[in-house]
Amino acid sequence: MSAGGAVPGGARDALVTGMGFCLPGGVTGPVSTADDLWDVVSRGRSMLDHDGFFHGLVDLPEPRFAEKLPEIPERHTRHYAPVHRYGLLSLVEACADAKLDFRAGDLADAAVLTARAGVDSNFDSYLAWYQAAPEKITPQEAKALFVRLVIAGTSNDVVSVQAALTRSTGPSYTVTCGCASSAVLLGVARRLIESGEVDVAVVTGVDAFDTERMRHADRLRLVAEQTGISATHNSAPPTAPRFDHPMRPYDRRSDCVNFGDGSVTLILESRERADRRGARPYGRLLAQATTRGGLPSAVSIDESGSALSAAVRACVADHVDLDQIPYINGGAEGDPLFTLIEANAVRDLYGACAHDVLVSSQEACFGHSGAPLGNLGVAATLLMMDRGAVCPTANCEQPDEVCGFDPVPGTETRPLAFDHALSFNYQIGGVTSAILVEGSHVC
C-alpha cells in the first residue's frame, strides 16, 4: 500500500487526462493547448514585454470567446469579468484535450473545483454596486449591478459559471491560499477520486490583475522605499512587483516580480474511468502535501526552507526514493529570497547530491499569476516527462551561486528521461505545497 492508501496501478489512481490554458500569448492569441504551452516553455520564451511594461496580458477578444462558447447568451456574458472568460476558456480547452464532451453530459457527475487568489474582479463588482447613485440609476441598471455582484462578488465567482456550463451535480467549491491555491486543490481532487467520492474532477486555477492597479502599486512601492524599506539580496522582506524590467528566477540579477493574468485547467480521472473510455493520460498524481512553517506572522516567510522540506518528505513518503527524482519544477519567481528558500530545501533533501538536481521555473514565461501556478507547474512537468526533456528557467542567464542546484539556464531544453518529479508552490505566511507526479510511461 502507498502512503495515500491506494494500490499502485489501482482503479482509484488519479490520472491527469486533459489540460487546457488561457495564458498570455503572442499575436495569435492566448496560449490555449498543450502544444502552445510547450512552444513557449521549451524555449524559455517570455510573453511579458509590452513596450517596456512587463506584465502578462491575455488578449481574449469577445468574438473569440463567443466562438468557443456560442451557447452562452450575451445577457449572461456581459456580466462576466475577464477572469470568468479565462476560466471558461481553459476548461473548454481541457475538455477538448481529454476528449470529454461537456455539452453531452460527460462532466455531469464531475467535481468542479476552482482556485482563486486575486480579488480585482471582485473589487470591481463591489465598487460599481457601492458607487451607484440610487437617484440616478435606472431599474434595469440596478438589476444588472445586482446580477454582476452575485456572479463576481465573491471568491467562488469562476466556479459558479464553470459548474453551470458543465451542469455538474458533483462537489463544487473554491480553495484560496495564495500562490499555492491550485496545488493544494489538486491534492483535494486526488483525495476525492481515490476515496471514490467522484470519478472525475475539473481543477482550475485562475486570476487576473488590473494593469492600472499594478502601475499604481508600483508608484506606491517607490514611496515606501523612501523610508528605507526595500529588499536586499537573499533576505526578507520579499521584493516588490515591478514592471520596468523583467523578472529573472534563479538569476544573480533577480530583483523583482512581474505579474500575469490567466487560467490553467487540469482534468483528473480515476484510472478505472479513464481506461473505460480509452483515454491517454499525461501521468499520475501520486501525492500532494501541504505544510506551514509555524511562523508567528501572517506575512512571514520561512527562509530556512524547512517547511518545504517537510512537505516534500510527507509527499514522497514511501512512494519513491528522492534519488529517483532528478527534476523539480520550482516555485521561485524573480525574488532572490525564494531562490534561497528552495536552495536550502534542496540541500536539506538531497545533501551532497543537490548540485545534480535540475530545478527550473516557467513563471517568467507568463508572469506570476497566483492561483494558476500549481496547475501550470504540474502541466509543464508532465509534458517534460512525456517528451523526455527538461525546460529551461525562462530569463535565467546568469545562475545565482546561492542556488546549489542546476537551474537549467538559457533557452534550450535539457534531454532527460525521468519517471518521477516534484512541483513546489508556496505562499507568504508559510503555506507550502509539494506535489509528486509520475510519467505516463510508468503509471
Coordinates of C-alpha atoms in Angstrom, one line a residue:
M1 CA 0.0 0.0 0.0
S2 CA 1.2 3.6 -0.7
A3 CA 1.0 6.4 1.8
G4 CA -2.2 7.6 0.3
G5 CA -3.9 4.2 0.8
A6 CA -4.1 3.4 -3.0
V7 CA -2.7 0.3 -4.6
P8 CA -0.1 1.3 -7.3
G9 CA -1.8 0.8 -10.6
G10 CA -5.2 0.6 -8.9
A11 CA -8.6 1.6 -10.2
R12 CA -8.7 4.7 -8.0
D13 CA -5.4 6.2 -9.2
A14 CA -5.8 9.9 -10.0
L15 CA -4.7 10.3 -13.7
V16 CA -4.3 13.6 -15.5
T17 CA -6.2 13.2 -18.8
G18 CA -6.6 16.7 -20.0
M19 CA -5.0 20.1 -19.8
G20 CA -6.2 23.5 -21.1
F21 CA -4.9 27.0 -20.8
C22 CA -5.8 30.7 -21.3
L23 CA -2.4 32.3 -20.8
P24 CA -0.5 35.3 -22.2
G25 CA 0.4 34.6 -25.8
G26 CA 1.6 36.4 -28.9
V27 CA -0.1 37.9 -31.9
T28 CA -2.1 34.7 -32.5
G29 CA -3.9 35.0 -29.2
P30 CA -3.8 33.2 -25.8
V31 CA -1.7 30.1 -25.1
S32 CA -4.6 27.5 -25.1
T33 CA -3.3 24.0 -25.8
A34 CA -0.5 21.7 -24.6
D35 CA 1.3 22.2 -27.8
D36 CA 1.0 26.0 -27.4
L37 CA 2.4 25.7 -23.9
W38 CA 5.3 23.6 -25.0
D39 CA 6.2 26.0 -27.7
V40 CA 6.7 28.7 -25.1
V41 CA 8.2 26.9 -22.1
S42 CA 10.5 24.6 -24.1
R43 CA 12.3 27.7 -25.4
G44 CA 12.2 29.7 -22.3
R45 CA 10.2 32.4 -24.1
S46 CA 8.8 35.3 -22.1
M47 CA 5.4 36.8 -23.1
L48 CA 5.6 39.7 -20.7
D49 CA 7.2 42.6 -22.5
H50 CA 4.7 45.2 -23.8
D51 CA 6.8 48.1 -24.9
G52 CA 8.8 48.1 -21.7
F53 CA 5.8 47.3 -19.5
F54 CA 6.4 43.8 -18.1
H55 CA 3.1 42.2 -17.4
G56 CA 1.4 39.0 -18.6
L57 CA -1.7 40.2 -20.6
V58 CA -4.2 37.8 -22.1
D59 CA -5.7 39.0 -25.3
L60 CA -9.1 37.3 -25.5
P61 CA -11.5 39.3 -27.7
E62 CA -15.2 38.8 -27.3
P63 CA -15.6 37.2 -30.7
R64 CA -13.1 34.5 -29.9
F65 CA -14.7 33.7 -26.6
A66 CA -18.2 33.6 -28.3
E67 CA -16.8 31.3 -31.0
K68 CA -15.7 28.8 -28.3
L69 CA -18.9 29.1 -26.3
P70 CA -21.7 30.2 -28.5
E71 CA -24.4 28.7 -26.2
I72 CA -23.8 31.3 -23.5
P73 CA -26.1 34.2 -24.3
E74 CA -24.8 37.8 -24.3
R75 CA -27.2 38.7 -21.5
H76 CA -25.0 36.4 -19.3
T77 CA -21.6 37.2 -20.7
R78 CA -22.0 41.0 -20.4
H79 CA -21.8 40.4 -16.6
Y80 CA -18.6 38.4 -16.8
A81 CA -15.3 39.8 -15.8
P82 CA -12.2 38.7 -17.7
V83 CA -11.4 36.1 -15.0
H84 CA -14.6 34.3 -15.9
R85 CA -13.8 34.2 -19.6
Y86 CA -10.3 32.9 -18.8
G87 CA -11.6 30.1 -16.6
L88 CA -14.2 29.0 -19.0
L89 CA -11.9 29.0 -22.0
S90 CA -9.2 26.9 -20.2
L91 CA -12.0 24.5 -19.2
V92 CA -13.2 24.2 -22.7
E93 CA -9.7 23.5 -24.0
A94 CA -9.1 20.9 -21.3
C95 CA -12.2 19.1 -22.2
A96 CA -11.3 19.1 -25.9
D97 CA -7.8 17.8 -24.9
A98 CA -9.3 15.0 -22.8
K99 CA -11.9 14.2 -25.4
L100 CA -14.7 14.9 -23.0
D101 CA -17.9 16.5 -24.3
F102 CA -19.4 18.6 -21.5
R103 CA -22.3 19.5 -23.8
A104 CA -23.3 15.8 -24.0
G105 CA -23.1 15.5 -20.2
D106 CA -19.6 13.9 -19.8
L107 CA -19.0 16.0 -16.8
A108 CA -22.4 15.8 -15.2
D109 CA -21.1 13.9 -12.2
A110 CA -17.7 15.7 -12.0
A111 CA -16.3 17.7 -9.2
V112 CA -15.8 21.2 -10.5
L113 CA -13.1 22.9 -8.3
T114 CA -11.5 26.3 -8.7
A115 CA -8.5 28.0 -7.1
R116 CA -8.5 31.8 -6.7
A117 CA -6.1 34.2 -5.1
G118 CA -6.6 37.7 -6.6
V119 CA -9.5 40.0 -5.8
D120 CA -9.5 42.5 -8.6
S121 CA -12.7 41.3 -10.4
N122 CA -14.5 41.0 -7.0
F123 CA -13.4 44.5 -6.1
D124 CA -14.7 45.9 -9.4
S125 CA -18.2 44.4 -8.9
Y126 CA -18.5 45.6 -5.4
L127 CA -17.2 49.1 -6.2
A128 CA -19.6 49.5 -9.1
W129 CA -22.5 48.4 -6.9
Y130 CA -21.4 50.6 -4.0
Q131 CA -20.8 53.8 -6.0
A132 CA -24.1 53.6 -8.0
A133 CA -26.3 56.6 -7.2
P134 CA -29.9 55.3 -6.4
E135 CA -31.4 58.6 -7.6
K136 CA -29.7 58.4 -11.0
I137 CA -29.7 54.8 -11.9
T138 CA -32.4 53.1 -13.9
P139 CA -34.2 49.9 -12.6
Q140 CA -32.6 47.9 -15.4
E141 CA -29.1 49.2 -14.5
A142 CA -29.8 48.4 -10.8
K143 CA -30.8 44.9 -11.6
A144 CA -27.6 44.4 -13.7
L145 CA -25.5 45.6 -10.9
F146 CA -27.0 43.0 -8.5
V147 CA -26.6 40.2 -11.1
R148 CA -22.9 41.2 -11.5
L149 CA -22.5 41.3 -7.8
V150 CA -23.9 37.8 -7.4
I151 CA -21.7 36.4 -10.2
A152 CA -18.4 38.3 -9.5
G153 CA -18.6 39.5 -5.9
T154 CA -17.0 36.5 -4.1
S155 CA -14.0 34.3 -4.5
N156 CA -16.2 31.4 -5.8
D157 CA -17.1 33.5 -8.9
V158 CA -15.4 31.4 -11.5
V159 CA -16.5 28.0 -10.2
S160 CA -20.2 29.1 -10.3
V161 CA -20.1 29.7 -14.1
Q162 CA -18.0 26.6 -14.7
A163 CA -20.3 24.4 -12.8
A164 CA -23.3 25.9 -14.7
L165 CA -21.6 25.3 -18.0
T166 CA -21.0 21.6 -17.3
R167 CA -24.3 21.1 -15.5
S168 CA -22.3 19.3 -12.8
T169 CA -24.1 17.7 -9.9
G170 CA -20.8 16.9 -8.1
P171 CA -18.8 18.8 -5.5
S172 CA -18.2 22.4 -6.4
Y173 CA -16.2 24.9 -4.4
T174 CA -13.2 27.3 -4.3
V175 CA -9.9 27.0 -2.5
T176 CA -7.8 30.1 -1.8
C177 CA -4.4 30.1 -0.3
G178 CA -2.4 32.5 -2.5
C179 CA 0.1 31.1 -4.9
A180 CA -0.3 27.6 -3.5
S181 CA -4.1 27.5 -4.2
S182 CA -4.3 25.2 -7.3
A183 CA -1.5 23.0 -6.0
V184 CA -3.5 22.4 -2.8
L185 CA -6.7 21.9 -4.8
L186 CA -5.0 19.2 -6.9
G187 CA -4.4 17.3 -3.7
V188 CA -8.1 17.7 -2.7
A189 CA -9.1 16.4 -6.2
R190 CA -6.8 13.4 -5.8
R191 CA -8.4 12.5 -2.5
L192 CA -11.9 12.9 -3.9
I193 CA -11.0 10.4 -6.6
E194 CA -9.1 7.9 -4.5
S195 CA -11.8 7.8 -1.9
G196 CA -14.4 7.0 -4.5
E197 CA -16.4 10.2 -4.0
V198 CA -16.0 11.2 -7.6
D199 CA -14.5 9.6 -10.8
V200 CA -13.6 12.9 -12.5
A201 CA -12.5 16.3 -11.2
V202 CA -12.1 19.5 -13.2
V203 CA -9.5 21.7 -11.4
T204 CA -8.9 25.3 -12.5
G205 CA -6.5 27.9 -11.2
V206 CA -7.4 31.4 -12.5
D207 CA -6.6 35.0 -11.6
A208 CA -6.4 38.4 -13.3
F209 CA -4.7 41.6 -12.2
D210 CA -5.8 45.1 -13.3
T211 CA -2.9 46.7 -15.1
E212 CA -3.7 50.2 -13.9
R213 CA -3.7 49.0 -10.3
M214 CA -0.4 47.3 -10.9
R215 CA 1.0 50.6 -12.1
H216 CA -0.5 52.3 -9.0
A217 CA 1.2 49.6 -6.8
D218 CA 4.5 50.5 -8.5
R219 CA 4.1 54.1 -7.6
L220 CA 3.3 53.2 -4.0
R221 CA 6.4 51.0 -3.9
L222 CA 8.6 54.0 -4.8
V223 CA 7.0 55.9 -1.9
A224 CA 7.5 53.1 0.5
E225 CA 11.2 52.7 -0.4
Q226 CA 11.8 56.3 0.6
T227 CA 11.5 55.0 4.2
G228 CA 14.4 52.6 3.7
I229 CA 12.1 49.6 3.5
S230 CA 13.5 47.7 0.5
A231 CA 14.6 44.3 -0.3
T232 CA 18.3 43.3 -0.2
H233 CA 19.8 40.3 -1.9
N234 CA 18.7 37.0 -0.4
S235 CA 17.0 38.5 2.7
A236 CA 13.5 39.4 3.8
P237 CA 11.3 41.3 3.1
P238 CA 10.5 40.0 -0.4
T239 CA 11.0 42.2 -3.4
A240 CA 8.0 44.3 -4.6
P241 CA 6.4 43.8 -8.0
R242 CA 8.0 45.9 -10.8
F243 CA 7.0 46.5 -14.4
D244 CA 10.0 48.3 -15.8
H245 CA 12.3 45.3 -16.3
P246 CA 11.8 41.5 -16.4
M247 CA 11.7 39.0 -13.6
R248 CA 14.6 36.6 -13.6
P249 CA 14.1 33.4 -11.4
Y250 CA 17.4 31.9 -10.1
D251 CA 19.4 34.6 -11.8
R252 CA 22.0 36.6 -9.9
R253 CA 20.4 39.8 -11.1
S254 CA 16.9 38.9 -9.9
D255 CA 15.3 41.8 -8.1
C256 CA 11.6 41.9 -9.0
V257 CA 8.4 40.0 -9.8
N258 CA 6.2 40.6 -12.8
F259 CA 2.6 39.7 -12.6
G260 CA 0.5 37.9 -15.2
D261 CA -3.1 37.0 -15.9
G262 CA -4.5 33.7 -16.9
S263 CA -6.1 30.3 -16.2
V264 CA -5.0 26.7 -16.3
T265 CA -7.4 23.7 -16.1
L266 CA -6.4 20.1 -15.4
I267 CA -8.8 17.2 -15.6
L268 CA -8.2 14.3 -13.2
E269 CA -9.9 10.9 -13.7
S270 CA -9.8 7.6 -11.9
R271 CA -7.8 5.0 -13.7
E272 CA -11.0 2.9 -14.0
R273 CA -12.9 5.6 -15.7
A274 CA -10.0 6.7 -18.0
D275 CA -9.4 3.1 -19.0
R276 CA -13.1 2.5 -19.7
R277 CA -13.2 5.3 -22.2
G278 CA -9.8 4.7 -23.7
A279 CA -8.2 8.0 -22.5
R280 CA -4.5 8.5 -22.8
P281 CA -3.2 10.0 -19.6
Y282 CA -0.4 12.5 -19.3
G283 CA 0.6 10.9 -16.0
R284 CA -0.4 10.2 -12.4
L285 CA -0.8 12.5 -9.5
L286 CA 0.9 10.3 -6.8
A287 CA 0.7 12.6 -3.8
Q288 CA 0.3 16.2 -2.6
A289 CA 1.2 17.5 0.8
T290 CA 0.6 20.9 2.4
T291 CA 2.6 22.3 5.4
R292 CA 3.1 25.6 7.1
G293 CA 6.3 26.8 8.8
G294 CA 4.7 27.5 12.2
L295 CA 5.6 31.2 11.7
P296 CA 4.3 33.9 14.1
S297 CA 3.3 36.4 11.4
A298 CA 0.8 36.3 8.6
V299 CA 3.4 37.8 6.3
S300 CA 6.4 35.8 7.4
I301 CA 8.5 33.7 5.1
D302 CA 10.4 30.6 6.2
E303 CA 13.8 31.4 4.8
S304 CA 15.2 28.1 6.1
G305 CA 13.2 26.0 3.6
S306 CA 12.3 23.6 6.4
A307 CA 8.5 23.8 5.7
L308 CA 9.2 23.0 2.1
S309 CA 11.4 20.1 3.0
A310 CA 8.7 18.8 5.4
A311 CA 6.1 19.0 2.6
V312 CA 8.4 17.0 0.3
R313 CA 9.0 14.3 2.8
A314 CA 5.3 14.0 3.6
C315 CA 4.5 13.9 -0.1
V316 CA 7.2 11.4 -1.1
A317 CA 6.7 9.1 1.9
D318 CA 7.0 5.5 0.7
H319 CA 6.1 6.2 -2.9
V320 CA 9.6 6.7 -4.3
D321 CA 13.1 7.5 -3.0
L322 CA 14.4 11.0 -3.5
D323 CA 17.3 9.8 -5.6
Q324 CA 14.7 8.7 -8.2
I325 CA 13.5 12.3 -8.5
P326 CA 16.0 14.2 -10.7
Y327 CA 13.8 17.1 -11.5
I328 CA 11.8 19.7 -9.6
N329 CA 9.5 22.3 -11.0
G330 CA 10.3 25.2 -8.7
G331 CA 8.1 27.9 -7.2
A332 CA 10.6 30.7 -7.4
E333 CA 9.7 33.8 -9.2
G334 CA 12.0 36.8 -9.6
D335 CA 12.7 37.1 -5.9
P336 CA 16.2 36.1 -4.6
L337 CA 14.6 35.3 -1.2
F338 CA 12.6 32.4 -2.8
T339 CA 15.8 31.2 -4.5
L340 CA 17.3 31.0 -1.0
I341 CA 14.3 29.0 0.3
E342 CA 14.5 26.5 -2.5
A343 CA 18.3 26.2 -2.2
N344 CA 18.0 25.4 1.5
A345 CA 15.2 22.9 0.9
V346 CA 17.0 21.1 -1.9
R347 CA 20.2 21.0 0.1
D348 CA 18.4 19.6 3.1
L349 CA 16.7 16.9 1.0
Y350 CA 19.5 15.9 -1.4
G351 CA 22.6 16.6 0.7
A352 CA 25.8 16.3 -1.3
C353 CA 23.9 15.4 -4.4
A354 CA 21.9 18.7 -4.5
H355 CA 24.2 20.1 -7.3
D356 CA 23.0 17.4 -9.6
V357 CA 19.3 18.2 -9.2
L358 CA 17.6 20.1 -12.1
V359 CA 15.2 22.8 -10.8
S360 CA 13.5 25.1 -13.3
S361 CA 10.7 27.6 -13.3
Q362 CA 8.4 28.8 -16.1
E363 CA 6.9 31.8 -14.2
A364 CA 8.8 34.3 -16.3
C365 CA 7.1 32.9 -19.4
F366 CA 3.7 34.2 -18.3
G367 CA 4.2 36.2 -15.1
H368 CA 3.5 35.4 -11.5
S369 CA -0.2 34.6 -11.9
G370 CA -1.2 33.5 -8.4
A371 CA -3.7 30.7 -8.3
P372 CA -2.9 29.1 -11.7
L373 CA 0.8 28.4 -10.7
G374 CA 0.3 24.9 -9.2
N375 CA -1.6 23.7 -12.2
L376 CA 0.9 25.3 -14.5
G377 CA 3.8 23.6 -12.8
V378 CA 2.2 20.1 -12.9
A379 CA 1.2 20.6 -16.6
A380 CA 4.6 21.7 -17.7
T381 CA 6.3 18.9 -15.7
L382 CA 4.1 16.2 -17.2
L383 CA 4.9 17.5 -20.7
M384 CA 8.6 17.3 -19.9
M385 CA 8.4 13.7 -18.8
D386 CA 6.3 12.8 -21.8
R387 CA 8.8 14.5 -24.2
G388 CA 12.0 13.4 -22.4
A389 CA 13.3 16.9 -21.9
V390 CA 13.6 19.5 -19.1
C391 CA 12.5 23.0 -19.9
P392 CA 14.8 25.9 -19.1
T393 CA 14.2 28.6 -16.5
A394 CA 12.9 31.5 -18.5
N395 CA 15.0 34.6 -18.2
C396 CA 17.7 32.9 -16.2
E397 CA 21.1 33.6 -17.9
Q398 CA 23.5 34.1 -15.0
P399 CA 22.6 31.5 -12.3
D400 CA 22.9 32.8 -8.8
E401 CA 25.7 31.0 -6.9
V402 CA 23.3 30.6 -3.9
C403 CA 21.2 28.0 -5.9
G404 CA 23.3 24.9 -5.1
F405 CA 21.3 23.1 -7.8
D406 CA 21.2 23.3 -11.6
P407 CA 18.5 25.9 -12.6
V408 CA 18.8 25.0 -16.3
P409 CA 19.7 28.4 -17.6
G410 CA 19.3 29.5 -21.2
T411 CA 16.7 28.9 -23.8
E412 CA 17.1 25.2 -24.7
T413 CA 15.7 22.0 -23.2
R414 CA 17.9 19.6 -21.4
P415 CA 17.5 15.9 -22.6
L416 CA 16.4 13.8 -19.6
A417 CA 14.4 10.6 -19.3
F418 CA 12.7 10.5 -15.9
D419 CA 9.7 8.9 -14.4
H420 CA 9.1 11.0 -11.3
A421 CA 9.2 14.7 -10.5
L422 CA 8.2 17.2 -7.8
S423 CA 6.5 20.5 -8.1
F424 CA 6.8 23.3 -5.5
N425 CA 4.5 26.1 -4.6
Y426 CA 4.4 28.4 -1.5
Q427 CA 2.7 31.5 -0.2
I428 CA 3.8 34.3 2.0
G429 CA 2.6 33.4 5.5
G430 CA 4.2 30.0 5.4
V431 CA 1.8 27.8 3.4
T432 CA 3.8 25.3 1.3
S433 CA 2.8 22.6 -1.2
A434 CA 4.7 19.8 -2.7
I435 CA 3.3 17.5 -5.5
L436 CA 4.7 14.2 -6.7
V437 CA 3.9 13.2 -10.2
E438 CA 4.6 10.1 -12.3
G439 CA 5.0 10.0 -16.1
S440 CA 2.6 8.3 -18.4
H441 CA 5.1 5.6 -19.5
V442 CA 5.2 4.1 -16.0
C443 CA 1.9 5.0 -14.4

